[in-house]
Amino acid sequence: MTDGYAPYNAISAVNHLVHLACWAHVQTHALCRERHLAMDNNSCENTFRPFVIGRKNWLFADTVGGAKASANLYSLIETSKAENIDAYQYLTEMFTVLAYANTADDYEALLPWNLQPIGQAPA
């Protein structure tokens, strides 16, 4: 087969179709047995949606430095969300103590998984 579609033609072979049908059957039964699994990927798509919007906005940054700064800020916001931390509260507390950071360890302590709420002693 020299039509450039050899991989697709190979998939359409009877043996492969039977294999694919059996695999689809196994997956369907696994979903029926495991009721906690979602049959769609909406939660996964919703996780990436803000990133796609941000990516489109980064196209209009005036400078490379500005694009990097907005990407870093966006990364901090998404990381705080992943750590189940309110992004606004995290940024407020982080910017409050950022002026006092001098060393790499000081900056490391400001990451979402390390920052202690103001007035709370470290664990």
mmCIF file of C-alpha atoms in Angstrom:
data_model
loop_
_atom_site.group_PDB
_atom_site.id
_atom_site.type_symbol
_atom_site.label_atom_id
_atom_site.label_comp_id
_atom_site.label_asym_id
_atom_site.label_seq_id
_atom_site.Cartn_x
_atom_site.Cartn_y
_atom_site.Cartn_z
ATOM 1 C CA MET A 1 0.000 0.000 0.000
ATOM 2 C CA THR A 2 1.652 3.162 -1.207
ATOM 3 C CA ASP A 3 -1.191 5.637 -0.792
ATOM 4 C CA GLY A 4 0.261 7.196 2.384
ATOM 5 C CA TYR A 5 -2.499 5.786 4.546
ATOM 6 C CA ALA A 6 -0.794 2.524 5.435
ATOM 7 C CA PRO A 7 -1.215 3.007 9.208
ATOM 8 C CA TYR A 8 -4.939 3.657 8.761
ATOM 9 C CA ASN A 9 -5.320 0.747 6.362
ATOM 10 C CA ALA A 10 -3.574 -1.502 8.883
ATOM 11 C CA ILE A 11 -6.050 -0.482 11.585
ATOM 12 C CA SER A 12 -8.959 -1.341 9.316
ATOM 13 C CA ALA A 13 -7.755 -4.935 8.963
ATOM 14 C CA VAL A 14 -10.239 -7.419 10.418
ATOM 15 C CA ASN A 15 -7.904 -8.652 13.158
ATOM 16 C CA HIS A 16 -7.298 -5.147 14.430
ATOM 17 C CA LEU A 17 -10.995 -4.281 14.422
ATOM 18 C CA VAL A 18 -11.776 -7.353 16.486
ATOM 19 C CA HIS A 19 -8.992 -6.421 18.900
ATOM 20 C CA LEU A 20 -10.270 -2.834 19.178
ATOM 21 C CA ALA A 21 -13.843 -4.018 19.725
ATOM 22 C CA CYS A 22 -12.728 -6.387 22.493
ATOM 23 C CA TRP A 23 -10.736 -3.608 24.150
ATOM 24 C CA ALA A 24 -13.731 -1.242 24.004
ATOM 25 C CA HIS A 25 -15.876 -3.978 25.582
ATOM 26 C CA VAL A 26 -13.360 -4.425 28.426
ATOM 27 C CA GLN A 27 -13.233 -0.667 29.039
ATOM 28 C CA THR A 28 -17.029 -0.397 29.126
ATOM 29 C CA HIS A 29 -17.307 -3.175 31.697
ATOM 30 C CA ALA A 30 -14.546 -1.593 33.794
ATOM 31 C CA LEU A 31 -16.503 1.677 33.889
ATOM 32 C CA CYS A 32 -19.649 -0.181 34.942
ATOM 33 C CA ARG A 33 -17.830 -1.945 37.792
ATOM 34 C CA GLU A 34 -15.941 1.138 38.991
ATOM 35 C CA ARG A 35 -18.811 3.546 39.595
ATOM 36 C CA HIS A 36 -16.522 6.316 40.908
ATOM 37 C CA LEU A 37 -14.895 6.725 37.478
ATOM 38 C CA ALA A 38 -16.362 9.406 35.243
ATOM 39 C CA MET A 39 -17.343 8.390 31.725
ATOM 40 C CA ASP A 40 -16.163 11.728 30.373
ATOM 41 C CA ASN A 41 -13.130 13.925 30.787
ATOM 42 C CA ASN A 42 -14.921 17.197 31.600
ATOM 43 C CA SER A 43 -13.064 17.677 34.880
ATOM 44 C CA CYS A 44 -9.744 17.296 33.066
ATOM 45 C CA GLU A 45 -10.776 19.730 30.333
ATOM 46 C CA ASN A 46 -11.984 22.269 32.904
ATOM 47 C CA THR A 47 -8.579 22.113 34.584
ATOM 48 C CA PHE A 48 -6.814 23.174 31.377
ATOM 49 C CA ARG A 49 -9.321 25.803 30.231
ATOM 50 C CA PRO A 50 -7.818 28.701 32.273
ATOM 51 C CA PHE A 51 -4.377 27.860 30.901
ATOM 52 C CA VAL A 52 -5.631 28.058 27.324
ATOM 53 C CA ILE A 53 -7.171 31.467 27.998
ATOM 54 C CA GLY A 54 -3.918 32.633 29.604
ATOM 55 C CA ARG A 55 -1.909 31.310 26.680
ATOM 56 C CA LYS A 56 -3.981 33.421 24.289
ATOM 57 C CA ASN A 57 -3.450 36.497 26.457
ATOM 58 C CA TRP A 58 0.323 35.976 26.523
ATOM 59 C CA LEU A 59 0.424 36.499 22.769
ATOM 60 C CA PHE A 60 -0.161 40.192 23.387
ATOM 61 C CA ALA A 61 2.560 40.833 25.979
ATOM 62 C CA ASP A 62 4.634 43.887 25.052
ATOM 63 C CA THR A 63 7.979 42.434 26.127
ATOM 64 C CA VAL A 64 9.522 39.057 26.815
ATOM 65 C CA GLY A 65 10.001 40.091 30.441
ATOM 66 C CA GLY A 66 6.323 40.975 30.731
ATOM 67 C CA ALA A 67 5.309 37.623 29.264
ATOM 68 C CA LYS A 68 7.587 35.799 31.712
ATOM 69 C CA ALA A 69 6.224 37.814 34.640
ATOM 70 C CA SER A 70 2.611 37.037 33.734
ATOM 71 C CA ALA A 71 3.458 33.359 33.214
ATOM 72 C CA ASN A 72 5.151 33.218 36.627
ATOM 73 C CA LEU A 73 2.187 34.883 38.309
ATOM 74 C CA TYR A 74 -0.224 32.550 36.538
ATOM 75 C CA SER A 75 1.875 29.574 37.632
ATOM 76 C CA LEU A 76 1.709 30.701 41.269
ATOM 77 C CA ILE A 77 -2.063 31.106 41.048
ATOM 78 C CA GLU A 78 -2.616 27.677 39.506
ATOM 79 C CA THR A 79 -0.230 26.046 41.996
ATOM 80 C CA SER A 80 -2.104 27.600 44.896
ATOM 81 C CA LYS A 81 -5.357 26.251 43.456
ATOM 82 C CA ALA A 82 -3.791 22.796 43.149
ATOM 83 C CA GLU A 83 -2.773 23.027 46.821
ATOM 84 C CA ASN A 84 -6.381 23.951 47.774
ATOM 85 C CA ILE A 85 -5.292 27.437 48.842
ATOM 86 C CA ASP A 86 -7.367 30.518 48.063
ATOM 87 C CA ALA A 87 -5.359 32.271 45.336
ATOM 88 C CA TYR A 88 -6.280 35.803 46.442
ATOM 89 C CA GLN A 89 -5.360 35.129 50.064
ATOM 90 C CA TYR A 90 -2.123 33.429 48.998
ATOM 91 C CA LEU A 91 -1.046 36.333 46.778
ATOM 92 C CA THR A 92 -1.958 38.883 49.458
ATOM 93 C CA GLU A 93 0.148 37.118 52.078
ATOM 94 C CA MET A 94 2.977 36.351 49.666
ATOM 95 C CA PHE A 95 3.283 39.966 48.464
ATOM 96 C CA THR A 96 3.163 41.169 52.084
ATOM 97 C CA VAL A 97 6.308 39.239 53.016
ATOM 98 C CA LEU A 98 8.023 39.242 49.588
ATOM 99 C CA ALA A 99 9.825 42.520 50.326
ATOM 100 C CA TYR A 100 11.664 40.842 53.206
ATOM 101 C CA ALA A 101 12.977 37.887 51.158
ATOM 102 C CA ASN A 102 16.744 38.018 50.604
ATOM 103 C CA THR A 103 17.967 34.466 50.037
ATOM 104 C CA ALA A 104 16.900 31.524 47.911
ATOM 105 C CA ASP A 105 15.533 29.874 51.067
ATOM 106 C CA ASP A 106 13.411 32.960 51.740
ATOM 107 C CA TYR A 107 11.925 32.751 48.249
ATOM 108 C CA GLU A 108 11.424 28.982 48.606
ATOM 109 C CA ALA A 109 9.413 29.640 51.762
ATOM 110 C CA LEU A 110 7.022 31.823 49.730
ATOM 111 C CA LEU A 111 5.885 29.004 47.442
ATOM 112 C CA PRO A 112 2.250 27.977 47.917
ATOM 113 C CA TRP A 113 3.021 24.695 49.666
ATOM 114 C CA ASN A 114 5.421 26.384 52.118
ATOM 115 C CA LEU A 115 3.788 29.711 52.958
ATOM 116 C CA GLN A 116 2.272 29.830 56.443
ATOM 117 C CA PRO A 117 -0.705 32.129 56.985
ATOM 118 C CA ILE A 118 0.303 35.400 58.655
ATOM 119 C CA GLY A 119 0.315 35.032 62.413
ATOM 120 C CA GLN A 120 0.558 31.231 62.286
ATOM 121 C CA ALA A 121 3.673 29.510 63.602
ATOM 122 C CA PRO A 122 5.387 26.990 61.292
ATOM 123 C CA ALA A 123 4.530 23.350 61.961
#
